[in-house]
mmCIF file with all atom_site columns, C-alpha atoms in Angstrom:
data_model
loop_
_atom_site.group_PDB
_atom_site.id
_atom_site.type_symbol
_atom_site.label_atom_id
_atom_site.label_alt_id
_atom_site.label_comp_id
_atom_site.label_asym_id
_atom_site.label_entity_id
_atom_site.label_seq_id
_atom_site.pdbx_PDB_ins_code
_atom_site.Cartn_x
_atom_site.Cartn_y
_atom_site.Cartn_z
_atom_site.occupancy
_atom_site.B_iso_or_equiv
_atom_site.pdbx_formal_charge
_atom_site.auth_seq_id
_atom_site.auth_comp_id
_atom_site.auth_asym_id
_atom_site.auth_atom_id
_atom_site.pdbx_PDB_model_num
ATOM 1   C CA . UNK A 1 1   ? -17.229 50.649 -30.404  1.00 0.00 ? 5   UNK A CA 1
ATOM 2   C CA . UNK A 1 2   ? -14.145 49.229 -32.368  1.00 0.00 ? 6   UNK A CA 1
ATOM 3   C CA . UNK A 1 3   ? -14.928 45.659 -31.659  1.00 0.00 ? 7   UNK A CA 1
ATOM 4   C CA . UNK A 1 4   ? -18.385 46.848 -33.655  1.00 0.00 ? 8   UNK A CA 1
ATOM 5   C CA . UNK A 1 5   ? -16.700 48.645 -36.072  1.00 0.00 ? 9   UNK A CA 1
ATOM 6   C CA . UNK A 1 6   ? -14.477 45.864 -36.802  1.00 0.00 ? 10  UNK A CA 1
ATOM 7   C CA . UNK A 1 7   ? -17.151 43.264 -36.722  1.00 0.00 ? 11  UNK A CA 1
ATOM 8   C CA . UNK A 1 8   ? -19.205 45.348 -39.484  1.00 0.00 ? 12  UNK A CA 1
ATOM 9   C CA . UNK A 1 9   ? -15.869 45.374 -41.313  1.00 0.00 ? 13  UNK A CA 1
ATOM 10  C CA . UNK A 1 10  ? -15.552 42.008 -41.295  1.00 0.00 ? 14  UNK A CA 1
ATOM 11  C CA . UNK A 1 11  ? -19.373 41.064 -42.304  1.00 0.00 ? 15  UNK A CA 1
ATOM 12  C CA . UNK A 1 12  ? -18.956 43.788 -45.137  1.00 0.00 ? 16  UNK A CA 1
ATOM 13  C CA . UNK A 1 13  ? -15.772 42.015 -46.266  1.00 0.00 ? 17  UNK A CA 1
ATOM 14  C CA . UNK A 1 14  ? -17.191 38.497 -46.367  1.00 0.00 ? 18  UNK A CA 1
ATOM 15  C CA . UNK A 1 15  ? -20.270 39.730 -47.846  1.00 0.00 ? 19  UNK A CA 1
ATOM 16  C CA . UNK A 1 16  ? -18.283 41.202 -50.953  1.00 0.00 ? 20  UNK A CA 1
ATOM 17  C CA . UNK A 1 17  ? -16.264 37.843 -51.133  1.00 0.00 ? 21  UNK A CA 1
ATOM 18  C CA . UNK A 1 18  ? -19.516 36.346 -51.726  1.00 0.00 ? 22  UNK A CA 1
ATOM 19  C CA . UNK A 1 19  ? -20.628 38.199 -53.762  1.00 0.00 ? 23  UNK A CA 1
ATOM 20  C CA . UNK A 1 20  ? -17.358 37.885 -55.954  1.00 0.00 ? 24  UNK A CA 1
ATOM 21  C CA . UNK A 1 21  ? -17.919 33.972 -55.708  1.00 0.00 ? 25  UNK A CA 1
ATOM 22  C CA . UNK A 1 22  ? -21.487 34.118 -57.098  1.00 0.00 ? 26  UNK A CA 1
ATOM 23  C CA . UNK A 1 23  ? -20.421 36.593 -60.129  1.00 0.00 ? 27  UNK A CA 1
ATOM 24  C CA . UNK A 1 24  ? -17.119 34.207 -60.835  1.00 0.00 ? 28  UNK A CA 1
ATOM 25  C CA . UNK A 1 25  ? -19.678 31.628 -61.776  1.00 0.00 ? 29  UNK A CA 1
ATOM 26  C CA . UNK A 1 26  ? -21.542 33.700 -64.422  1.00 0.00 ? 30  UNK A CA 1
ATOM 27  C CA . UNK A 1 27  ? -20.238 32.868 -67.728  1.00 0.00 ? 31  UNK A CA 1
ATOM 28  C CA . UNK A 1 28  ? -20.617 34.985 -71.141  1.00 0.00 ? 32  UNK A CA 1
ATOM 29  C CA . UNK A 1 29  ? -21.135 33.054 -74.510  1.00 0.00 ? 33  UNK A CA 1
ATOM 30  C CA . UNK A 1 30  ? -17.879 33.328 -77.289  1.00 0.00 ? 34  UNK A CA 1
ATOM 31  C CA . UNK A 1 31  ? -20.030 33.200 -80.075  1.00 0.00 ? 35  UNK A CA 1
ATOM 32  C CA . UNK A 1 32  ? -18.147 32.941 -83.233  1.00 0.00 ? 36  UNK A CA 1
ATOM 33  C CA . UNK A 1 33  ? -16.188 29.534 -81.501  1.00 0.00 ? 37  UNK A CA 1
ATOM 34  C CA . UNK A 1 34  ? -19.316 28.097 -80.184  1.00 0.00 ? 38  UNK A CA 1
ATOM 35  C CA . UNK A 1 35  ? -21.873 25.555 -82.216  1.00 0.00 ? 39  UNK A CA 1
ATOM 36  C CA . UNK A 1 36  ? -25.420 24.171 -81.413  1.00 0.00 ? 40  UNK A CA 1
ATOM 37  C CA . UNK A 1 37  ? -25.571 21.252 -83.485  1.00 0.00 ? 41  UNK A CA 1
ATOM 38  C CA . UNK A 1 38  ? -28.689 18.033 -84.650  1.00 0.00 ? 42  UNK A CA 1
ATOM 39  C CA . UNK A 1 39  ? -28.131 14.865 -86.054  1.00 0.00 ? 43  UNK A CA 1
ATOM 40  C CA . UNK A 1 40  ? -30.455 13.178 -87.911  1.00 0.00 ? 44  UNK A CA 1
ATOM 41  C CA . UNK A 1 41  ? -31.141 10.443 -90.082  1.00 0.00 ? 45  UNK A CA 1
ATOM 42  C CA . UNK A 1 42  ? -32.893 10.748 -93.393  1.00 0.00 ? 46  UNK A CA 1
ATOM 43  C CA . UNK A 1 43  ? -32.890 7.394  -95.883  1.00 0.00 ? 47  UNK A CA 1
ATOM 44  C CA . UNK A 1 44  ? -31.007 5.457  -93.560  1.00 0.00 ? 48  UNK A CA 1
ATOM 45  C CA . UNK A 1 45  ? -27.900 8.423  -94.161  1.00 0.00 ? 49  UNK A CA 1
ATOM 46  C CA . UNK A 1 46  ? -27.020 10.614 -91.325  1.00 0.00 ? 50  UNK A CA 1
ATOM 47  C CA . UNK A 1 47  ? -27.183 14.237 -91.773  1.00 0.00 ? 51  UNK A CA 1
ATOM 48  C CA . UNK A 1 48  ? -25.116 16.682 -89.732  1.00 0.00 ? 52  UNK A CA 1
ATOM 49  C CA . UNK A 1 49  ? -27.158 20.445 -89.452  1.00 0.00 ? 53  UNK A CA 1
ATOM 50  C CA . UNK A 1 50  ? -26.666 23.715 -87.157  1.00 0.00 ? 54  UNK A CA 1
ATOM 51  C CA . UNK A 1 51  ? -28.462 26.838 -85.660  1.00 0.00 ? 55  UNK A CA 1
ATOM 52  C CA . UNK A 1 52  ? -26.686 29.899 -86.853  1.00 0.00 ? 56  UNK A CA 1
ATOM 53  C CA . UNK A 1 53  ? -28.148 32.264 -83.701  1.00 0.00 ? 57  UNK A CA 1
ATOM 54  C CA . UNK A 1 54  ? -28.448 31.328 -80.537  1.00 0.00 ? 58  UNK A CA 1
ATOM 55  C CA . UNK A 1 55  ? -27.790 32.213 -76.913  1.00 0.00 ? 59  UNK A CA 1
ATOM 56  C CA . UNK A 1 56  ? -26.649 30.775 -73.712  1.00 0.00 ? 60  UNK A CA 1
ATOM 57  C CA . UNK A 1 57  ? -26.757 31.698 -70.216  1.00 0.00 ? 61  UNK A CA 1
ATOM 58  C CA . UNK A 1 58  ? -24.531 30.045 -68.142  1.00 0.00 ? 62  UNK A CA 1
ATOM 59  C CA . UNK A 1 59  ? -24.587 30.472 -64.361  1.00 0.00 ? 63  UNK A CA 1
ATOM 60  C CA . UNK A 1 60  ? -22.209 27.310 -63.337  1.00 0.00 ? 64  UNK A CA 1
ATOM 61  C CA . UNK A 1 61  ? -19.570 26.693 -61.168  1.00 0.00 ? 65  UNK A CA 1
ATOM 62  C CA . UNK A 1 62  ? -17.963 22.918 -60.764  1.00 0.00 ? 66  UNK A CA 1
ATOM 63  C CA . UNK A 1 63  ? -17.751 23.374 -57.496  1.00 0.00 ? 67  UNK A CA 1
ATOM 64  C CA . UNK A 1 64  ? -20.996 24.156 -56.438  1.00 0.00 ? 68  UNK A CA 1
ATOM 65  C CA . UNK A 1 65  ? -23.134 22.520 -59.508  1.00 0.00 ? 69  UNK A CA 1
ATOM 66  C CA . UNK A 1 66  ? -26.784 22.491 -57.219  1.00 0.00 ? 70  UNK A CA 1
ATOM 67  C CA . UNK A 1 67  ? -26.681 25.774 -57.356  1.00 0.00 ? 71  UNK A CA 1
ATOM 68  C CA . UNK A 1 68  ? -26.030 26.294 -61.314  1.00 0.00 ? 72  UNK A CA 1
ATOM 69  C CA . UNK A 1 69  ? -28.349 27.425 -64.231  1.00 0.00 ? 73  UNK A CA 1
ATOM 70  C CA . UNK A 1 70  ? -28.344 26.503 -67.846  1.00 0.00 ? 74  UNK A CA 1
ATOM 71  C CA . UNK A 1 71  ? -30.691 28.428 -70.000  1.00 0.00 ? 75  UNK A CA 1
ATOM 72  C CA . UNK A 1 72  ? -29.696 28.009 -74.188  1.00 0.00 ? 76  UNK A CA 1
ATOM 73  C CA . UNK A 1 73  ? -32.344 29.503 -76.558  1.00 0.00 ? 77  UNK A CA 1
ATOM 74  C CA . UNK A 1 74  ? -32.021 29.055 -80.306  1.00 0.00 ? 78  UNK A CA 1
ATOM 75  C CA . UNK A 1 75  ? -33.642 30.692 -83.332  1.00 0.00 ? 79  UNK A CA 1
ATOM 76  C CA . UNK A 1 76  ? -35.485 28.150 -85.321  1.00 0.00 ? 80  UNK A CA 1
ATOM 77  C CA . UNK A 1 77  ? -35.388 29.900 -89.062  1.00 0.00 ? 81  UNK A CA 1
ATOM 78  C CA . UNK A 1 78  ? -31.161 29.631 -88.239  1.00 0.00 ? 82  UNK A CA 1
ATOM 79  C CA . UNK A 1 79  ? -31.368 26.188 -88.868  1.00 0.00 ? 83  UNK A CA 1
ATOM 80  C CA . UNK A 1 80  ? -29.436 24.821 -91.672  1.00 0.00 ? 84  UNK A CA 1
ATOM 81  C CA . UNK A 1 81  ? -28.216 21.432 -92.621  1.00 0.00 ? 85  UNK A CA 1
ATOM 82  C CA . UNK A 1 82  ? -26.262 21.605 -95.974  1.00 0.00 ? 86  UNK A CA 1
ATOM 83  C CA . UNK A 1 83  ? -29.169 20.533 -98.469  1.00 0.00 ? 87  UNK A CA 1
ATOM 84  C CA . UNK A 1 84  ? -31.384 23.279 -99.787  1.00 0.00 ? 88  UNK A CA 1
ATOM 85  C CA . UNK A 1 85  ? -34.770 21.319 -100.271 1.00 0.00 ? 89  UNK A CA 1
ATOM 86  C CA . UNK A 1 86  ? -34.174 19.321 -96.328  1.00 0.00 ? 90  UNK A CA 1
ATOM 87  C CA . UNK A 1 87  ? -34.011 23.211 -94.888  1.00 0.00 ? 91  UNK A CA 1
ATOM 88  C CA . UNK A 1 88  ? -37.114 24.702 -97.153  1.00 0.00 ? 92  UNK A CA 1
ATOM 89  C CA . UNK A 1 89  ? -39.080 21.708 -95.513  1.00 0.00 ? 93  UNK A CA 1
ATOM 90  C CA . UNK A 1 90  ? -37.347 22.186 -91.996  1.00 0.00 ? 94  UNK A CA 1
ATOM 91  C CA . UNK A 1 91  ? -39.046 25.949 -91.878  1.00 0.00 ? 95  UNK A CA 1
ATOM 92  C CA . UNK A 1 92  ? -42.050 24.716 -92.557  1.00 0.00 ? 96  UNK A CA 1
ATOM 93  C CA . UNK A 1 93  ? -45.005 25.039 -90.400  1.00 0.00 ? 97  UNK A CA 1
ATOM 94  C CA . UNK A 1 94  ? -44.983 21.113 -89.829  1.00 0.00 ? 98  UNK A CA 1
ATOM 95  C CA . UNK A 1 95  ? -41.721 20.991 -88.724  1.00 0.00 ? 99  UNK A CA 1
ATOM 96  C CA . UNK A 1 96  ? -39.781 23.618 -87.181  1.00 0.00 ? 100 UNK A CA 1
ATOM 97  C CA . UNK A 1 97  ? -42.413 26.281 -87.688  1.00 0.00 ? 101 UNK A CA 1
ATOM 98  C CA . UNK A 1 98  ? -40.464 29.528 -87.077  1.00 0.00 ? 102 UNK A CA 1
ATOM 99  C CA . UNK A 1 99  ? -42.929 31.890 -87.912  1.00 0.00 ? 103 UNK A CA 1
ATOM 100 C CA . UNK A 1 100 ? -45.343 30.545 -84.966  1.00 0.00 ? 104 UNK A CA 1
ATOM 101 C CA . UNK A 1 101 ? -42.610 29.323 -82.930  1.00 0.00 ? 105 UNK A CA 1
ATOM 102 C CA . UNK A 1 102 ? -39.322 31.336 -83.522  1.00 0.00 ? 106 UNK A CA 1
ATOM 103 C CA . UNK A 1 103 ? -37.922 30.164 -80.655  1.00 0.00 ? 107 UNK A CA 1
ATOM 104 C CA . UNK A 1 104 ? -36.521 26.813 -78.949  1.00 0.00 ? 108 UNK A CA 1
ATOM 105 C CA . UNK A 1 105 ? -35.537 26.789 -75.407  1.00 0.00 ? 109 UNK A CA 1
ATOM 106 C CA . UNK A 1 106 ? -33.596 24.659 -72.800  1.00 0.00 ? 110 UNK A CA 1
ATOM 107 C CA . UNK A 1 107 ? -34.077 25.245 -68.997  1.00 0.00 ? 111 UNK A CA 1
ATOM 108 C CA . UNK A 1 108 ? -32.067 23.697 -66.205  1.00 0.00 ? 112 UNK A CA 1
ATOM 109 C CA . UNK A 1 109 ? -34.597 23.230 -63.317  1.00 0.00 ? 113 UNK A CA 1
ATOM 110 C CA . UNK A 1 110 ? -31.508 20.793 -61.660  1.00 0.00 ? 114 UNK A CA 1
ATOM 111 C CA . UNK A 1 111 ? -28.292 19.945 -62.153  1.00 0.00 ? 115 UNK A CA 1
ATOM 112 C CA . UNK A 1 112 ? -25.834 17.377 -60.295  1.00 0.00 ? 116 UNK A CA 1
ATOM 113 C CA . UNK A 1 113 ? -22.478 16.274 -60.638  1.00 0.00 ? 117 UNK A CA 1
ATOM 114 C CA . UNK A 1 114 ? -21.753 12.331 -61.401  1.00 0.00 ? 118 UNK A CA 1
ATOM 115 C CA . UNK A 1 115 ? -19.323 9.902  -60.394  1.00 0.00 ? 119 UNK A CA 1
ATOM 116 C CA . UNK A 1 116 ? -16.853 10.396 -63.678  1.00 0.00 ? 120 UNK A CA 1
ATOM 117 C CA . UNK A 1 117 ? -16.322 14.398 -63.096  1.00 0.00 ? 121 UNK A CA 1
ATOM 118 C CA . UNK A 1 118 ? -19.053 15.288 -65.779  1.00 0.00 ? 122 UNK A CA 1
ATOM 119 C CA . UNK A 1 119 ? -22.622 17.106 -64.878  1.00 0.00 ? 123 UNK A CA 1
ATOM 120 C CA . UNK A 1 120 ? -25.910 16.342 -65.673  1.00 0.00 ? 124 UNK A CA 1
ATOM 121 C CA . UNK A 1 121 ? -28.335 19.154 -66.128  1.00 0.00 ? 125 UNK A CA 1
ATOM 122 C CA . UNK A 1 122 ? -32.318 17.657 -66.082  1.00 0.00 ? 126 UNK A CA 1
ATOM 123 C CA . UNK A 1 123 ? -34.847 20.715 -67.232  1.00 0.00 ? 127 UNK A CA 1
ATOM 124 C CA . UNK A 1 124 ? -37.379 21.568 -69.800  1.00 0.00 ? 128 UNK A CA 1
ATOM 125 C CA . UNK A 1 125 ? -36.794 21.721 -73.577  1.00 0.00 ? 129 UNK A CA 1
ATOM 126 C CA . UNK A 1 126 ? -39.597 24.013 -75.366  1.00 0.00 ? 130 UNK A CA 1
ATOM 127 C CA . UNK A 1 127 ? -39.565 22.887 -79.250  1.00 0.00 ? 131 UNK A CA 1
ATOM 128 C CA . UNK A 1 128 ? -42.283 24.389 -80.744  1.00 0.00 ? 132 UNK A CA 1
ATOM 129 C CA . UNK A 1 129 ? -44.614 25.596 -78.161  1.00 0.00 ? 133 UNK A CA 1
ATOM 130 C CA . UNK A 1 130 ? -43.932 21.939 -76.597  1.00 0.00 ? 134 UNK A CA 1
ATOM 131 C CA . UNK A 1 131 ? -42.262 21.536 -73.658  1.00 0.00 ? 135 UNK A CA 1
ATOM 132 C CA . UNK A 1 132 ? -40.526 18.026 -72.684  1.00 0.00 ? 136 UNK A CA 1
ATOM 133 C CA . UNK A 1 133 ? -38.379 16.640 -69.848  1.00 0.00 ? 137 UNK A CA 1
ATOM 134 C CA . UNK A 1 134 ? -34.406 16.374 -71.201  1.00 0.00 ? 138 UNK A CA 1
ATOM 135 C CA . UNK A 1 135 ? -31.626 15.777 -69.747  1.00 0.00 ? 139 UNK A CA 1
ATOM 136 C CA . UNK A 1 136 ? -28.285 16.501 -70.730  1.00 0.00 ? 140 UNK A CA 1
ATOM 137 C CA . UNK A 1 137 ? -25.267 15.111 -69.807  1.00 0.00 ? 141 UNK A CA 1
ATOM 138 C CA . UNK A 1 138 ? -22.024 17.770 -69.999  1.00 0.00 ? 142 UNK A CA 1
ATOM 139 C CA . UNK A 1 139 ? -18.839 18.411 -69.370  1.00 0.00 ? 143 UNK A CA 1
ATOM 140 C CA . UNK A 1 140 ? -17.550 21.719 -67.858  1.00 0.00 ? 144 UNK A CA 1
ATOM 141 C CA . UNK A 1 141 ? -13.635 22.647 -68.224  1.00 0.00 ? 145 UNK A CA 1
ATOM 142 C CA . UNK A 1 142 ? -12.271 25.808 -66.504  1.00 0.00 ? 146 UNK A CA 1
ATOM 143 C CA . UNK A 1 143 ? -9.142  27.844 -67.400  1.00 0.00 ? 147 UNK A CA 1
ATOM 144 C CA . UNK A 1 144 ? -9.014  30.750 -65.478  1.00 0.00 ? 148 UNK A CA 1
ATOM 145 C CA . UNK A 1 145 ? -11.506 33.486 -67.081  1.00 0.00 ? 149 UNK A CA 1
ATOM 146 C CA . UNK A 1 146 ? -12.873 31.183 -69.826  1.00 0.00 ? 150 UNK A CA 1
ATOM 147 C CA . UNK A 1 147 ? -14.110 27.411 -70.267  1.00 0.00 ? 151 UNK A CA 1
ATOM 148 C CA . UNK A 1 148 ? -15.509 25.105 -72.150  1.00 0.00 ? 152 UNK A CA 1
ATOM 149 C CA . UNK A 1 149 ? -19.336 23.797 -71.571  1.00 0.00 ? 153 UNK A CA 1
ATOM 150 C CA . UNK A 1 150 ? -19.621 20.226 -74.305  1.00 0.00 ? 154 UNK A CA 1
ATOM 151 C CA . UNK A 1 151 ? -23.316 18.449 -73.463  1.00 0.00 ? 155 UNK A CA 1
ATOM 152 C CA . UNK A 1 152 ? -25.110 16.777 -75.759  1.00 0.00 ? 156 UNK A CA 1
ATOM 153 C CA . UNK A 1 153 ? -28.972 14.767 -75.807  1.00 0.00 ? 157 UNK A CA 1
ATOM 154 C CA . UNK A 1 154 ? -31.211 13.130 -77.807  1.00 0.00 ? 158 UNK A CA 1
ATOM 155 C CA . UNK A 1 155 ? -34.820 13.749 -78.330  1.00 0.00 ? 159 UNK A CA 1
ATOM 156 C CA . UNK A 1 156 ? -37.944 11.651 -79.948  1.00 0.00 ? 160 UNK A CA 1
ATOM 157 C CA . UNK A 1 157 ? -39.300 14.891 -82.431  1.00 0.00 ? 161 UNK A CA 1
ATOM 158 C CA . UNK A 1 158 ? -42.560 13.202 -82.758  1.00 0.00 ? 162 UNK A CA 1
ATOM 159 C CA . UNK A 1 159 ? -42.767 13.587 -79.128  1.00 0.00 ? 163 UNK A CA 1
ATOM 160 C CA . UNK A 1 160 ? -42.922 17.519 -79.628  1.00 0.00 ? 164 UNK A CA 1
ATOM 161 C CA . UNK A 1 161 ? -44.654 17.812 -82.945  1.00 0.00 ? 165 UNK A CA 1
ATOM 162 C CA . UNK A 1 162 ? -42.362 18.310 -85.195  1.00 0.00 ? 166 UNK A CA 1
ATOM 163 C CA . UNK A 1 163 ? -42.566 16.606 -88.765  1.00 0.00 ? 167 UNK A CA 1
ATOM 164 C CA . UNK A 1 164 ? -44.962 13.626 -89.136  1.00 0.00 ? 168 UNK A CA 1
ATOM 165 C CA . UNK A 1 165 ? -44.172 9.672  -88.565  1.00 0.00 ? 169 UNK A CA 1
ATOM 166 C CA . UNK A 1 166 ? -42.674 8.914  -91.501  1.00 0.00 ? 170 UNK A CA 1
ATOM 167 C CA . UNK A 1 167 ? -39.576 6.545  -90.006  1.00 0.00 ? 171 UNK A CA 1
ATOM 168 C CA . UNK A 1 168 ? -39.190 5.131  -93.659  1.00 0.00 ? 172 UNK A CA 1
ATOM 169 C CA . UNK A 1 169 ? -38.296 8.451  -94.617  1.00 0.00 ? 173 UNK A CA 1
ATOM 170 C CA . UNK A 1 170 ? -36.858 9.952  -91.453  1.00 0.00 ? 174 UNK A CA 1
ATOM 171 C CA . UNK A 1 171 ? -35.600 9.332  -87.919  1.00 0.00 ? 175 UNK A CA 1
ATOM 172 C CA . UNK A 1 172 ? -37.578 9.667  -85.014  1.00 0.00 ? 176 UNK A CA 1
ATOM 173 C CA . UNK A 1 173 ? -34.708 9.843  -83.167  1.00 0.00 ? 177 UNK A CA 1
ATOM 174 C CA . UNK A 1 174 ? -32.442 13.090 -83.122  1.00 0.00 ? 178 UNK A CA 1
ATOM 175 C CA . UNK A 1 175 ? -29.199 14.487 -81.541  1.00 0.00 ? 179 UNK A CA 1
ATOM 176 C CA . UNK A 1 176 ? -28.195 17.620 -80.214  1.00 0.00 ? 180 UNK A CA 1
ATOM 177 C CA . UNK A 1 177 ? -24.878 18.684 -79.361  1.00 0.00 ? 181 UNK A CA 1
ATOM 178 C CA . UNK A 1 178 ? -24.259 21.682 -77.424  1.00 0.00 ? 182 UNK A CA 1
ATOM 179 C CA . UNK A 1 179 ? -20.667 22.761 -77.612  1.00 0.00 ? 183 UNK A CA 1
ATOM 180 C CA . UNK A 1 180 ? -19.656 26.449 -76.022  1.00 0.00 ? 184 UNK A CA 1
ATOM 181 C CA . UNK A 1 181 ? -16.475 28.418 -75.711  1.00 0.00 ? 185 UNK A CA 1
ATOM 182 C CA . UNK A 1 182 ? -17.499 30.891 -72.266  1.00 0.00 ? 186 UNK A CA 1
ATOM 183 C CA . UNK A 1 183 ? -15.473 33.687 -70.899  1.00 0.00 ? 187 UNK A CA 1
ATOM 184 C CA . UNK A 1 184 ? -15.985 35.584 -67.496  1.00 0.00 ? 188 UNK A CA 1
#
């Protein structure tokens, strides 16, 4: 009887150390020091532009980076870039289309570590109601009960819809950088 006693001890202990492990890797979002960001290229200048809103869940633990989740959702009518007229034509419905398509989102379906230390998190990217195969390539930095997640990616928009081929005017080509303050 106290050898079974002892042994359910033991299981409940390691069960709740497990259980401890899996929660340590849940991270929360630090809004106001975070910043979803796109580059583009307009005229042959670069523009710089940001989403205001979004949110991030971020189930990830260096460690044990199989076993990790990235989700990062975005509201499209958040999207500003510094020049009045380039955002009136960003919200419309041939480009970002917010009111049909509010939302962007970025799903991890796998991620794996690389040889350098950084991670590389392959899933679906939903840009209005299109979904594509990204991946993006991050780096994860842990200081006891907060870190830092930095990834970043590029994406062909005509590939999801968005704005119409007119490379004389603007780049196909865009970039996203994804760059989060987390805390346990």
């Amino acid at each position: 009887m106290v050898i079974k006693a002892r042994r359910t001890a033991i299981l409940l202990l390691a069960a709740g150390a497990a259980i401890g492990t899996a929660d340590a890797s849940e991270w929360q979002l630090v809004p106001d020091s975070s910043n979803v960001r796109f580059i583009g290229v307009q005229e042959g200048s670069a523009f710089r532009g940001r989403f205001a809103r979004f949110s991030a869940l971020i189930d990830f633990d260096p460690a044990n980076p199989a076993a990790g989740k990235i989700v990062g959702v975005v509201q499209m009518d958040s999207g500003e870039s510094g020049d009045a007229e380039r955002d009136a034509t960003l919200l419309e419905e041939d480009w970002f289309d917010p009111e049909n398509h509010p939302e962007s989102r970025f799903e991890s379906e796998r991620i794996e570590a690389l040889d350098d230390g950084t991670f590389a998190a392959h899933g679906q990217l939903t840009l209005v109601g299109v979904s594509q195969p990204v991946t993006m390539p991050f780096t994860f930095e842990v200081s006891g009960a907060t870190a830092h997640f930095s990834g970043s990616f590029e994406i062909r928009r005509l590939d999801f819809g968005v704005g119409w081929d007119a490379t004389n005017w603007i780049d196909n080509e865009v970039a996203v950088q994804v760059d989060l303050n987390l805390q346990q």
